[in-house]
Coordinates of C-alpha atoms in Angstrom, one line a residue:
Chain A
M1 CA -63.2 51.6 -73.3
I2 CA -60.5 52.5 -75.8
G3 CA -62.1 52.1 -79.2
L4 CA -61.2 52.5 -82.8
T5 CA -61.7 56.3 -82.5
H6 CA -58.8 56.6 -80.1
Y7 CA -56.4 54.8 -82.4
L8 CA -57.4 56.8 -85.4
L9 CA -57.0 60.0 -83.4
L10 CA -53.5 58.9 -82.4
G11 CA -52.7 58.3 -86.1
T12 CA -54.0 61.8 -86.9
V13 CA -51.9 63.4 -84.2
V14 CA -48.7 61.7 -85.3
F15 CA -49.6 62.5 -89.0
C16 CA -50.0 66.2 -88.2
I17 CA -46.8 66.3 -86.2
G18 CA -45.0 64.8 -89.2
L19 CA -46.7 67.2 -91.6
F20 CA -45.5 70.1 -89.5
G21 CA -42.0 68.7 -89.6
V22 CA -42.1 68.3 -93.4
L23 CA -43.3 71.9 -93.9
S24 CA -41.1 73.8 -91.6
K25 CA -37.7 72.1 -91.1
R26 CA -34.5 73.2 -92.8
N27 CA -32.5 70.1 -92.8
A28 CA -33.3 67.7 -95.6
I29 CA -32.8 64.6 -93.4
A30 CA -35.2 66.1 -90.8
V31 CA -37.8 66.3 -93.5
L32 CA -37.2 62.6 -94.4
M33 CA -37.6 61.7 -90.7
S34 CA -40.9 63.6 -90.6
V35 CA -42.1 61.7 -93.7
E36 CA -41.3 58.5 -91.8
L37 CA -43.5 59.7 -89.0
M38 CA -46.4 60.2 -91.4
L39 CA -46.0 56.7 -92.9
N40 CA -46.0 55.2 -89.4
A41 CA -49.3 57.1 -88.6
V42 CA -50.9 55.6 -91.7
N43 CA -49.7 52.2 -90.6
I44 CA -51.3 52.6 -87.2
N45 CA -54.6 53.4 -89.0
F46 CA -54.3 50.3 -91.2
V47 CA -53.7 47.9 -88.4
A48 CA -56.3 49.5 -86.0
I49 CA -59.0 49.3 -88.6
N50 CA -58.1 45.8 -89.4
K51 CA -58.4 44.8 -85.8
F52 CA -61.7 46.5 -85.1
I53 CA -63.7 46.3 -88.4
T54 CA -62.5 43.1 -90.0
P55 CA -60.9 41.1 -87.2
N56 CA -61.1 37.7 -89.1
D57 CA -59.1 39.0 -92.1
V58 CA -55.5 40.2 -92.2
T59 CA -55.6 42.4 -95.3
G60 CA -54.9 45.5 -93.2
Q61 CA -51.8 44.0 -91.8
L62 CA -50.7 42.9 -95.3
F63 CA -51.0 46.5 -96.6
S64 CA -49.1 47.8 -93.6
I65 CA -46.3 45.5 -94.5
F66 CA -46.3 46.9 -98.1
V67 CA -46.2 50.4 -96.6
I68 CA -43.2 49.4 -94.5
V69 CA -41.5 48.0 -97.6
V70 CA -42.1 51.1 -99.7
A71 CA -41.0 53.3 -96.8
A72 CA -37.7 51.4 -96.5
A73 CA -37.0 51.7 -100.2
E74 CA -37.9 55.4 -100.2
V75 CA -35.6 56.1 -97.2
A76 CA -32.7 54.4 -98.8
V77 CA -33.0 56.2 -102.1
G78 CA -33.8 59.6 -100.4
L79 CA -30.8 59.4 -98.2
A80 CA -28.6 58.4 -101.2
L81 CA -29.9 61.5 -103.0
I82 CA -29.2 63.7 -100.0
I83 CA -25.6 62.4 -99.8
S84 CA -25.1 62.9 -103.5
I85 CA -26.4 66.5 -103.3
Y86 CA -24.2 67.2 -100.3
R87 CA -21.2 66.3 -102.4
H88 CA -22.0 69.0 -104.8
R89 CA -23.5 71.8 -102.7
K90 CA -21.6 71.0 -99.5
S91 CA -24.8 71.6 -97.5
V92 CA -28.1 69.8 -96.6
D93 CA -30.0 73.0 -95.9
L94 CA -33.1 73.1 -98.1
N95 CA -32.7 76.8 -98.7
D96 CA -29.4 76.2 -100.5
F97 CA -30.9 73.9 -103.1
N98 CA -32.0 76.9 -105.2
L99 CA -30.6 76.3 -108.7
L100 CA -34.1 76.0 -110.3
K101 CA -35.2 79.3 -108.8
W102 CA -35.4 82.2 -111.1
Chain B
M1 CA -66.4 52.1 -66.9
T2 CA -63.7 49.6 -66.1
V3 CA -60.2 50.5 -67.2
S4 CA -58.5 47.4 -68.3
L5 CA -54.8 46.8 -68.6
N6 CA -55.1 47.0 -72.4
D7 CA -56.3 50.5 -72.1
L8 CA -53.5 51.5 -69.8
V9 CA -50.9 50.0 -72.2
F10 CA -52.5 52.0 -75.0
V11 CA -52.3 55.3 -73.1
A12 CA -48.7 54.6 -72.2
M13 CA -47.7 53.7 -75.8
A14 CA -49.6 56.7 -77.2
L15 CA -47.8 59.0 -74.8
V16 CA -44.5 57.6 -75.8
I17 CA -45.2 58.0 -79.5
V18 CA -46.6 61.6 -79.2
V19 CA -43.7 62.8 -77.0
A20 CA -41.1 61.1 -79.3
A21 CA -42.7 62.5 -82.4
T22 CA -42.7 66.0 -80.9
G23 CA -39.1 65.4 -80.0
V24 CA -38.3 64.6 -83.6
V25 CA -39.7 67.9 -84.8
M26 CA -38.7 70.2 -82.0
L27 CA -35.2 69.1 -81.0
K28 CA -32.3 71.2 -82.3
N29 CA -29.7 68.5 -82.4
I30 CA -30.4 66.2 -85.3
V31 CA -28.8 63.2 -83.7
H32 CA -31.1 63.5 -80.7
S33 CA -33.9 63.9 -83.2
A34 CA -33.0 60.6 -84.9
L35 CA -32.8 58.8 -81.5
S36 CA -36.2 60.2 -80.7
L37 CA -37.5 58.8 -84.0
I38 CA -36.2 55.4 -82.9
L39 CA -38.2 55.7 -79.7
A40 CA -41.3 56.6 -81.8
F41 CA -40.8 53.5 -83.9
V42 CA -40.6 51.3 -80.8
G43 CA -43.7 53.0 -79.4
V44 CA -45.6 52.2 -82.7
A45 CA -44.4 48.6 -82.4
G46 CA -45.9 48.6 -78.9
I47 CA -49.2 49.7 -80.4
Y48 CA -49.1 46.9 -82.9
F49 CA -48.5 44.4 -80.1
Q50 CA -51.4 45.8 -78.2
L51 CA -53.6 45.4 -81.3
S52 CA -52.6 41.7 -81.3
A53 CA -50.6 42.2 -84.5
G54 CA -47.5 40.6 -83.2
F55 CA -46.0 39.8 -86.6
I56 CA -46.3 43.4 -87.8
G57 CA -44.9 44.7 -84.6
L58 CA -41.8 42.6 -85.0
V59 CA -41.5 43.6 -88.7
Q60 CA -41.7 47.2 -87.5
I61 CA -38.9 46.7 -85.0
M62 CA -36.7 44.8 -87.4
V63 CA -37.1 47.1 -90.4
Y64 CA -37.7 50.5 -88.9
A65 CA -35.9 50.4 -85.5
G66 CA -33.2 48.0 -86.7
A67 CA -32.4 49.1 -90.2
I68 CA -33.9 52.4 -91.3
S69 CA -32.8 54.1 -88.1
V70 CA -29.2 52.9 -88.7
L71 CA -29.4 54.2 -92.3
I72 CA -30.7 57.6 -91.1
I73 CA -27.9 57.9 -88.4
F74 CA -25.2 56.9 -90.9
A75 CA -26.5 59.5 -93.4
I76 CA -26.5 62.2 -90.6
M77 CA -23.0 61.4 -89.8
L78 CA -21.8 61.5 -93.4
V79 CA -23.3 64.9 -94.1
M80 CA -22.4 66.7 -90.9
D81 CA -20.0 69.6 -91.3
K82 CA -20.8 72.1 -88.7
S83 CA -21.3 71.8 -85.0
V84 CA -24.1 69.4 -84.2
E85 CA -26.2 71.6 -81.9
K86 CA -27.6 73.7 -84.7
T87 CA -28.2 71.1 -87.3
N88 CA -31.9 70.8 -87.1
L89 CA -33.4 74.3 -86.9
F90 CA -36.7 75.5 -88.2
S91 CA -36.9 77.5 -91.4
P92 CA -36.1 81.2 -90.9
N93 CA -39.0 82.2 -93.1
I94 CA -41.8 83.2 -90.7
I95 CA -44.5 83.1 -93.4
R96 CA -43.5 79.5 -94.2
L97 CA -43.7 78.6 -90.5
L98 CA -47.0 80.2 -89.9
A99 CA -48.5 78.6 -93.1
G100 CA -47.2 75.2 -92.0
M101 CA -48.7 75.6 -88.5
G102 CA -52.0 76.8 -90.0
L103 CA -52.2 74.0 -92.5
T104 CA -51.3 71.4 -89.8
F105 CA -53.9 72.8 -87.4
L106 CA -56.6 72.9 -90.1
L107 CA -55.9 69.2 -91.1
F108 CA -55.9 68.1 -87.5
V109 CA -59.2 69.8 -86.8
T110 CA -60.8 68.4 -90.0
L111 CA -59.7 64.9 -89.5
G112 CA -60.2 64.9 -85.8
V113 CA -63.8 66.1 -85.9
S114 CA -64.7 63.8 -88.7
I115 CA -63.2 60.8 -86.9
W116 CA -64.8 61.8 -83.6
F117 CA -68.3 62.0 -85.0
T118 CA -68.2 58.9 -87.2
K119 CA -69.9 55.7 -86.1
F120 CA -67.6 53.0 -87.2
P121 CA -69.0 49.5 -87.9
V122 CA -66.9 47.9 -85.1
V123 CA -67.0 44.1 -85.0
P124 CA -66.1 42.9 -81.5
A125 CA -64.2 39.6 -82.2
E126 CA -60.8 38.2 -81.5
G127 CA -58.3 38.2 -84.2
P128 CA -57.2 35.1 -86.1
V129 CA -55.1 32.6 -84.3
D130 CA -52.7 31.9 -87.1
A131 CA -52.2 35.5 -88.4
V132 CA -48.8 34.6 -89.9
G133 CA -50.2 31.7 -91.9
M134 CA -53.1 33.8 -93.2
L135 CA -50.6 36.6 -94.2
A136 CA -48.5 34.0 -96.0
N137 CA -51.6 32.7 -97.9
L138 CA -52.6 36.2 -98.9
F139 CA -49.1 37.1 -100.0
M140 CA -48.7 34.0 -102.2
G141 CA -52.4 34.0 -103.2
D142 CA -54.4 37.1 -103.9
Y143 CA -51.6 39.6 -103.6
V144 CA -48.8 37.8 -105.3
I145 CA -48.3 40.4 -108.0
A146 CA -48.0 43.2 -105.4
F147 CA -45.5 41.0 -103.6
E148 CA -43.4 40.5 -106.6
T149 CA -43.6 44.1 -107.5
A150 CA -42.5 45.1 -104.0
A151 CA -39.5 42.7 -104.4
I152 CA -38.5 44.4 -107.7
L153 CA -39.0 47.8 -106.1
L154 CA -36.6 46.9 -103.3
L155 CA -34.0 45.6 -105.9
V156 CA -34.3 48.8 -107.9
A157 CA -34.0 50.9 -104.7
V158 CA -30.8 49.0 -103.6
I159 CA -29.2 49.4 -107.0
G160 CA -30.2 53.0 -107.2
A161 CA -29.1 53.9 -103.7
I162 CA -25.7 52.3 -104.3
I163 CA -25.2 54.2 -107.6
L164 CA -26.3 57.5 -106.2
A165 CA -24.3 57.3 -103.0
K166 CA -21.2 56.1 -104.8
G167 CA -21.2 59.1 -107.2
A168 CA -20.5 59.3 -110.9
E169 CA -17.1 58.1 -111.9
D170 CA -15.1 59.9 -114.6
K171 CA -14.4 57.5 -117.4
Q172 CA -10.7 58.0 -118.1
Chain C
M1 CA -37.1 16.2 -60.8
E2 CA -38.2 16.9 -64.3
H3 CA -41.0 19.3 -63.4
L4 CA -39.2 20.8 -60.5
F5 CA -39.6 24.4 -61.6
I6 CA -43.1 24.0 -63.0
N7 CA -44.1 22.6 -59.6
I8 CA -42.5 25.5 -57.8
A9 CA -44.3 28.0 -60.0
D10 CA -47.7 26.3 -59.5
A11 CA -47.1 26.1 -55.7
F12 CA -46.2 29.8 -55.6
T13 CA -49.3 30.9 -57.5
G14 CA -51.5 28.5 -55.5
W15 CA -50.2 29.9 -52.3
L16 CA -50.8 33.5 -53.5
M17 CA -54.3 32.7 -54.5
N18 CA -55.0 31.1 -51.1
L19 CA -54.0 34.3 -49.5
G20 CA -56.9 35.9 -51.3
L21 CA -55.3 37.5 -54.4
S22 CA -57.1 37.3 -57.7
P23 CA -55.5 35.2 -60.4
W24 CA -54.4 38.3 -62.2
W25 CA -52.2 39.5 -59.3
A26 CA -50.9 36.0 -58.8
D27 CA -49.8 35.9 -62.4
L28 CA -48.2 39.3 -62.1
A29 CA -46.3 38.1 -59.0
L30 CA -45.2 35.0 -60.9
L31 CA -44.0 37.2 -63.8
V32 CA -41.9 39.2 -61.3
V33 CA -40.4 36.0 -59.9
Q34 CA -39.6 34.8 -63.4
W35 CA -37.9 38.1 -64.2
I36 CA -35.8 37.7 -61.1
C37 CA -34.9 34.2 -62.2
I38 CA -33.8 35.5 -65.7
V39 CA -31.6 38.1 -64.1
T40 CA -30.1 35.4 -61.8
I41 CA -29.5 33.1 -64.8
V42 CA -27.8 35.9 -66.7
T43 CA -25.6 36.9 -63.8
A44 CA -24.6 33.3 -63.0
N45 CA -23.8 32.6 -66.6
I46 CA -21.7 35.7 -67.0
T47 CA -19.8 34.9 -63.8
V48 CA -18.9 31.5 -65.0
L49 CA -18.2 32.7 -68.6
I50 CA -15.7 35.3 -67.7
W51 CA -13.6 32.8 -65.8
L52 CA -14.2 30.0 -68.3
E53 CA -13.1 32.1 -71.3
R54 CA -9.9 33.1 -69.7
K55 CA -9.1 29.5 -68.6
V56 CA -10.1 28.0 -72.0
S57 CA -8.2 30.6 -73.9
G58 CA -5.2 29.8 -71.7
F59 CA -5.4 26.1 -72.5
F60 CA -5.8 26.8 -76.2
Q61 CA -2.6 28.9 -76.0
E62 CA -0.7 26.3 -74.0
R63 CA -0.6 28.4 -70.8
L64 CA -2.5 28.1 -67.5
G65 CA -4.8 31.1 -67.4
P66 CA -5.8 32.5 -64.0
N67 CA -4.8 30.1 -61.3
R68 CA -4.0 32.3 -58.3
L69 CA -7.4 33.2 -56.8
G70 CA -9.1 30.1 -55.5
P71 CA -8.9 26.5 -56.9
F72 CA -8.2 26.8 -60.6
G73 CA -8.6 30.6 -60.4
C74 CA -12.4 30.4 -60.1
F75 CA -12.6 33.6 -58.0
Q76 CA -11.1 35.6 -60.8
T77 CA -14.4 37.0 -61.8
I78 CA -15.0 38.4 -58.3
A79 CA -11.6 40.1 -58.4
D80 CA -12.4 41.5 -61.9
A81 CA -15.7 42.8 -60.7
I82 CA -14.2 44.5 -57.7
K83 CA -11.5 46.1 -59.8
L84 CA -14.0 47.5 -62.3
L85 CA -16.4 48.8 -59.7
T86 CA -13.7 50.8 -58.0
K87 CA -12.4 52.4 -61.1
E88 CA -13.0 56.1 -61.7
D89 CA -16.0 56.9 -63.9
I90 CA -14.6 59.3 -66.5
I91 CA -17.0 61.0 -68.9
P92 CA -15.3 63.1 -71.6
S93 CA -16.3 66.8 -71.1
A94 CA -17.3 67.2 -74.8
A95 CA -19.2 64.0 -74.9
D96 CA -23.0 63.9 -75.4
K97 CA -23.8 63.0 -71.8
L98 CA -27.3 61.5 -72.2
V99 CA -26.3 59.4 -75.2
F100 CA -23.0 58.3 -73.6
R101 CA -24.7 57.2 -70.4
T102 CA -27.7 55.4 -71.9
A103 CA -25.9 53.4 -74.6
P104 CA -24.6 50.5 -72.3
I105 CA -28.0 50.4 -70.5
F106 CA -29.9 49.9 -73.7
F107 CA -27.4 47.3 -74.9
I108 CA -27.9 45.2 -71.8
I109 CA -31.7 45.7 -71.9
V110 CA -31.8 44.4 -75.5
S111 CA -29.6 41.4 -74.6
V112 CA -31.7 40.4 -71.6
M113 CA -34.9 40.8 -73.6
L114 CA -33.8 37.9 -75.7
Y115 CA -34.3 35.4 -72.9
V116 CA -38.1 35.9 -72.8
V117 CA -38.8 33.3 -75.6
L118 CA -36.1 30.8 -74.9
P119 CA -37.4 27.5 -73.6
M120 CA -35.2 26.5 -70.7
G121 CA -37.0 23.1 -70.3
D122 CA -40.2 21.4 -71.1
G123 CA -42.8 24.1 -71.1
M124 CA -40.4 26.5 -69.2
Q125 CA -40.3 29.6 -71.3
I126 CA -41.6 32.9 -70.0
V127 CA -43.9 33.6 -72.9
D128 CA -44.5 31.0 -75.7
L129 CA -45.0 33.6 -78.4
D130 CA -46.4 32.2 -81.7
V131 CA -43.7 34.3 -83.5
G132 CA -41.0 33.4 -81.0
L133 CA -38.1 32.8 -83.4
F134 CA -38.9 36.0 -85.3
F135 CA -39.0 37.9 -81.9
F136 CA -35.5 36.7 -81.2
I137 CA -34.1 37.8 -84.6
S138 CA -35.9 41.2 -84.5
V139 CA -34.9 42.2 -81.0
G140 CA -31.3 41.0 -81.7
S141 CA -31.2 43.5 -84.5
L142 CA -31.8 46.4 -82.0
S143 CA -28.3 46.2 -80.6
T144 CA -26.8 48.0 -83.6
I145 CA -28.4 51.3 -82.4
C146 CA -26.7 50.9 -79.0
L147 CA -23.3 50.6 -80.6
L148 CA -23.9 53.7 -82.7
M149 CA -25.0 55.6 -79.6
A150 CA -21.8 54.5 -77.8
G151 CA -19.6 55.5 -80.7
W152 CA -21.4 58.8 -81.3
G153 CA -21.7 59.8 -77.6
S154 CA -18.0 59.5 -77.0
N155 CA -17.2 62.4 -79.3
N156 CA -14.1 60.6 -80.5
K157 CA -13.1 59.9 -84.1
W158 CA -11.8 56.4 -83.4
S159 CA -15.0 55.5 -81.4
L160 CA -17.1 56.7 -84.3
I161 CA -15.1 54.8 -86.9
G162 CA -15.2 51.7 -84.7
A163 CA -18.9 52.0 -84.1
M164 CA -19.6 52.5 -87.8
R165 CA -17.5 49.5 -88.7
A166 CA -19.2 47.4 -86.1
V167 CA -22.7 48.4 -87.2
A168 CA -21.8 47.9 -90.9
Q169 CA -20.6 44.4 -89.9
M170 CA -23.7 43.6 -87.8
I171 CA -26.2 44.7 -90.4
S172 CA -24.4 42.8 -93.2
Y173 CA -24.6 39.6 -91.2
E174 CA -28.2 40.0 -90.1
V175 CA -29.4 39.0 -93.5
P176 CA -27.8 35.5 -93.6
L177 CA -28.7 35.2 -89.9
A178 CA -32.4 35.5 -90.7
L179 CA -32.3 33.7 -94.0
S180 CA -30.6 30.6 -92.6
L181 CA -33.3 30.1 -90.0
I182 CA -36.0 30.1 -92.7
G183 CA -35.1 26.5 -93.7
V184 CA -35.7 25.4 -90.2
V185 CA -39.1 27.2 -90.1
M186 CA -40.1 25.6 -93.4
I187 CA -39.5 22.1 -92.0
A188 CA -41.1 22.7 -88.6
G189 CA -44.0 24.7 -90.1
S190 CA -44.1 27.2 -87.3
L191 CA -42.3 30.1 -85.8
R192 CA -43.2 29.0 -82.3
L193 CA -40.1 27.7 -80.5
S194 CA -41.9 24.9 -78.7
N195 CA -43.2 23.6 -82.0
I196 CA -39.7 23.8 -83.5
V197 CA -38.4 21.7 -80.5
A198 CA -41.3 19.2 -80.9
A199 CA -40.6 18.9 -84.6
Q200 CA -37.1 17.6 -83.7
G201 CA -38.5 14.6 -81.8
N202 CA -37.1 12.1 -84.3
I203 CA -34.1 13.8 -85.8
W204 CA -32.3 17.0 -84.9
F205 CA -32.3 19.9 -87.4
I206 CA -28.5 20.0 -87.4
V207 CA -28.7 16.8 -89.5
L208 CA -31.4 18.0 -91.8
Q209 CA -30.1 21.5 -92.2
P210 CA -26.3 21.4 -91.9
I211 CA -25.7 24.4 -94.2
A212 CA -28.2 26.4 -92.2
F213 CA -26.3 25.5 -89.0
I214 CA -23.0 26.5 -90.3
T215 CA -24.3 29.7 -91.9
Y216 CA -26.1 30.7 -88.7
F217 CA -23.0 29.9 -86.6
I218 CA -20.8 32.2 -88.8
A219 CA -23.4 34.9 -88.9
A220 CA -24.0 34.8 -85.2
T221 CA -20.3 35.0 -84.5
A222 CA -20.2 38.2 -86.6
E223 CA -23.4 39.6 -84.9
L224 CA -21.9 39.1 -81.5
N225 CA -18.7 40.9 -82.6
R226 CA -16.8 37.8 -81.4
G227 CA -14.3 35.4 -82.6
P228 CA -12.6 36.0 -86.0
F229 CA -15.0 38.9 -86.6
D230 CA -14.0 41.2 -83.7
M231 CA -12.1 43.8 -85.6
P232 CA -14.4 46.7 -84.4
E233 CA -13.5 46.1 -80.8
A234 CA -10.0 44.6 -80.8
E235 CA -7.4 46.4 -78.8
Q236 CA -4.8 46.3 -81.6
E237 CA -7.1 48.1 -83.9
L238 CA -8.6 51.5 -83.2
T239 CA -7.6 51.4 -79.6
G240 CA -10.8 49.7 -78.5
G241 CA -13.3 50.9 -81.1
A242 CA -16.6 52.1 -79.9
Y243 CA -15.7 51.4 -76.3
T244 CA -12.6 53.6 -76.1
E245 CA -13.9 56.3 -73.8
Y246 CA -15.8 54.0 -71.5
T247 CA -14.2 53.2 -68.1
G248 CA -15.0 51.0 -65.2
M249 CA -18.4 49.5 -64.8
R250 CA -19.8 51.2 -68.0
W251 CA -17.2 49.4 -70.0
A252 CA -17.9 46.2 -68.1
L253 CA -21.6 46.6 -68.9
F254 CA -20.8 46.4 -72.7
F255 CA -18.9 43.1 -72.2
L256 CA -21.6 41.8 -69.9
A257 CA -24.1 42.5 -72.6
E258 CA -22.0 40.8 -75.2
Y259 CA -21.7 37.7 -73.0
T260 CA -25.4 37.8 -72.3
N261 CA -26.1 37.9 -76.0
L262 CA -23.6 35.0 -76.5
V263 CA -25.5 32.8 -74.0
A264 CA -28.8 33.7 -75.6
V265 CA -27.7 32.9 -79.1
S266 CA -26.1 29.6 -78.0
A267 CA -29.3 28.6 -76.2
L268 CA -31.3 29.5 -79.4
M269 CA -28.9 27.3 -81.5
A270 CA -29.4 24.5 -79.0
T271 CA -33.1 24.9 -79.2
V272 CA -33.4 25.2 -83.0
F273 CA -30.6 22.9 -84.2
L274 CA -29.8 20.5 -81.4
G275 CA -33.3 19.4 -80.3
G276 CA -33.8 21.8 -77.4
W277 CA -34.5 20.3 -74.1
Q278 CA -35.1 16.7 -75.4
G279 CA -32.7 14.0 -74.2
P280 CA -32.6 10.6 -72.5
W281 CA -32.0 10.5 -68.7
L282 CA -31.3 14.0 -67.5
P283 CA -34.2 16.4 -66.8
S284 CA -35.0 18.8 -69.6
W285 CA -33.6 21.9 -68.0
L286 CA -30.2 20.2 -67.5
W287 CA -30.1 19.1 -71.1
I288 CA -30.5 22.7 -72.4
I289 CA -27.7 23.9 -70.1
V290 CA -25.4 21.1 -71.4
K291 CA -26.2 21.8 -75.1
T292 CA -25.8 25.6 -74.6
Y293 CA -22.4 25.1 -73.1
V294 CA -21.3 22.8 -75.9
I295 CA -22.1 25.4 -78.4
M296 CA -20.4 28.1 -76.4
M297 CA -17.3 26.0 -76.2
V298 CA -17.3 25.9 -80.0
F299 CA -17.6 29.7 -80.0
F300 CA -14.6 29.9 -77.7
W301 CA -12.7 27.4 -79.9
L302 CA -13.3 29.5 -83.0
K303 CA -12.2 32.8 -81.3
W304 CA -9.0 31.5 -80.0
T305 CA -7.9 29.5 -83.0
F306 CA -8.4 31.8 -86.0
P307 CA -6.8 35.2 -86.7
R308 CA -8.9 38.3 -87.1
I309 CA -10.6 38.8 -90.5
R310 CA -10.1 42.1 -92.2
M311 CA -13.1 44.4 -92.6
D312 CA -13.5 44.2 -96.4
Q313 CA -13.0 40.5 -96.4
L314 CA -15.7 40.2 -93.7
M315 CA -18.2 42.3 -95.7
S316 CA -17.6 40.6 -99.0
F317 CA -17.8 37.2 -97.3
S318 CA -21.3 38.0 -96.0
W319 CA -22.7 39.7 -99.1
K320 CA -21.1 37.6 -101.8
F321 CA -21.0 34.1 -100.2
L322 CA -23.2 33.7 -97.1
I323 CA -26.3 35.3 -98.6
P324 CA -26.3 33.2 -101.8
V325 CA -25.6 30.1 -99.7
S326 CA -28.6 30.8 -97.4
L327 CA -30.8 31.4 -100.4
A328 CA -29.6 28.2 -102.0
N329 CA -30.4 26.4 -98.7
I330 CA -34.0 27.8 -98.7
F331 CA -34.4 26.6 -102.3
L332 CA -33.0 23.1 -101.5
T333 CA -35.1 22.8 -98.4
G334 CA -38.3 23.7 -100.3
A335 CA -37.3 21.2 -103.1
G336 CA -36.6 18.6 -100.4
I337 CA -39.9 19.0 -98.7
H338 CA -41.8 18.6 -101.9
F339 CA -39.7 15.6 -102.9
F340 CA -40.5 13.9 -99.5
K341 CA -44.2 14.7 -99.9
W342 CA -44.2 13.3 -103.4
M343 CA -42.5 10.1 -102.3
G344 CA -45.0 9.8 -99.6
W345 CA -42.5 9.6 -96.7

């Protein structure tokens, strides 16, 4: 009864919640957490399509492992960047990172 | 229409994920937000188990819930300087909020409608018995270059994160 | 005698199906009974371990240990439990109440979840996952979050520092923990724990993979925050680390969870390195108990013999020594397997 459509819709809902977080949060770390939500939604799509459309092949799962790897690397570097910026600006509020504004 | 146990598990996991994801975005306390994110990760791992992708579910738990979450919470604790209750507010700019909500709604409607009305070529078959072995064959066979590149990417990320977090040192 | 528990389980499901239940409900009932058995095993082991650790530590330190309550002090655990249950439950007023309360609960949930894949005898695991060993490592890595929750929820500087130290130690040692088991997986050719036990029919993996055994042992000691690696929770340092603000039964829950984890890790080492439930005369479920307790005695021996290792020595030992050693072990195992195949053995 639960088909591929439901999994893809779940992925869409989580993606949109993450997108809203990225666009509207003030704290840089909260934006990173919302990006992680978006990556997880994409992974759900990969694995669900792999199970329903090509069940004898595991390529979808392989790509979701690559997405997890890239997400891990990105979170590490992103958080290191935020900590480095915090040292200089003493804040992680995105509105305070305004040196390039004219 | 019979409702099997698989369907009930999907509904339960989907509820956990959506509630936790909403918690990540809506909670005002960033530490609670991070813990809600961990719950979302475990929910997604549950979805993977339900899709018979046991290996990916365990990778998700080990990497996301076990390591990335710890990284995020450490970073939150290192950059917290005011009281924790107001650390995760929404942007004060109303235009930005409305634009964000509008864009999200538009994307959701577009994607949702297109997914709902598409006939996917679903193949009803059971998954492979030895998924781990097949994954290993693919990693070391067709996708070995991507595998090695991912390894180099991780090495670069580790070195970069250490240098960035340590800060520049003044050469005396 | 050998198939005692399997016969009991079959008789139970047979009786339920005779009463008219469908096989699905009979399996569910069996699952509930298995869950009750796991909780009983965990509780029984903890009860024995609390007394055993104090007696054994006493003998290592040339003193008697508890000897007042019952013969050889074996009712000490009951006295400890009564004392902890009747203590006042203090929650600091500025603590994050939800996080403070749920941290010990999640810790013990994660520790008990490890028992699902352990084979307690021939064919006696709850679920024979085809990624059983990986399940054990992954779920074991979830306990770091619970420590962070405990340290954060206490709203106390020393709890936070203790929790961060403990988590830094645990994530540093997760890497050699997982890497050292890869050699075993390469030889056995499978992540399924019953296949790994079957692959040790002729020779135990402790003989084929001694480096992996020692590396896993050291990494597991650090993961459990035990033995020479217990700086984050020692009383002489940081007044109790992440557990400072916890009183009574909540504090006891943390230590119960640590003992549960200890028994699970010892049982895994018995399964993966010492041949599991295989052995000559005794039934299989008795052999695994014997082997698990032998490994736990070595854990106790280490804890009460060596002084505590300093935090920076600990971390550099993991990153600069154990990880290269585990990687070298993987390389040597691969080379060895190829050599054996080439020689035709």
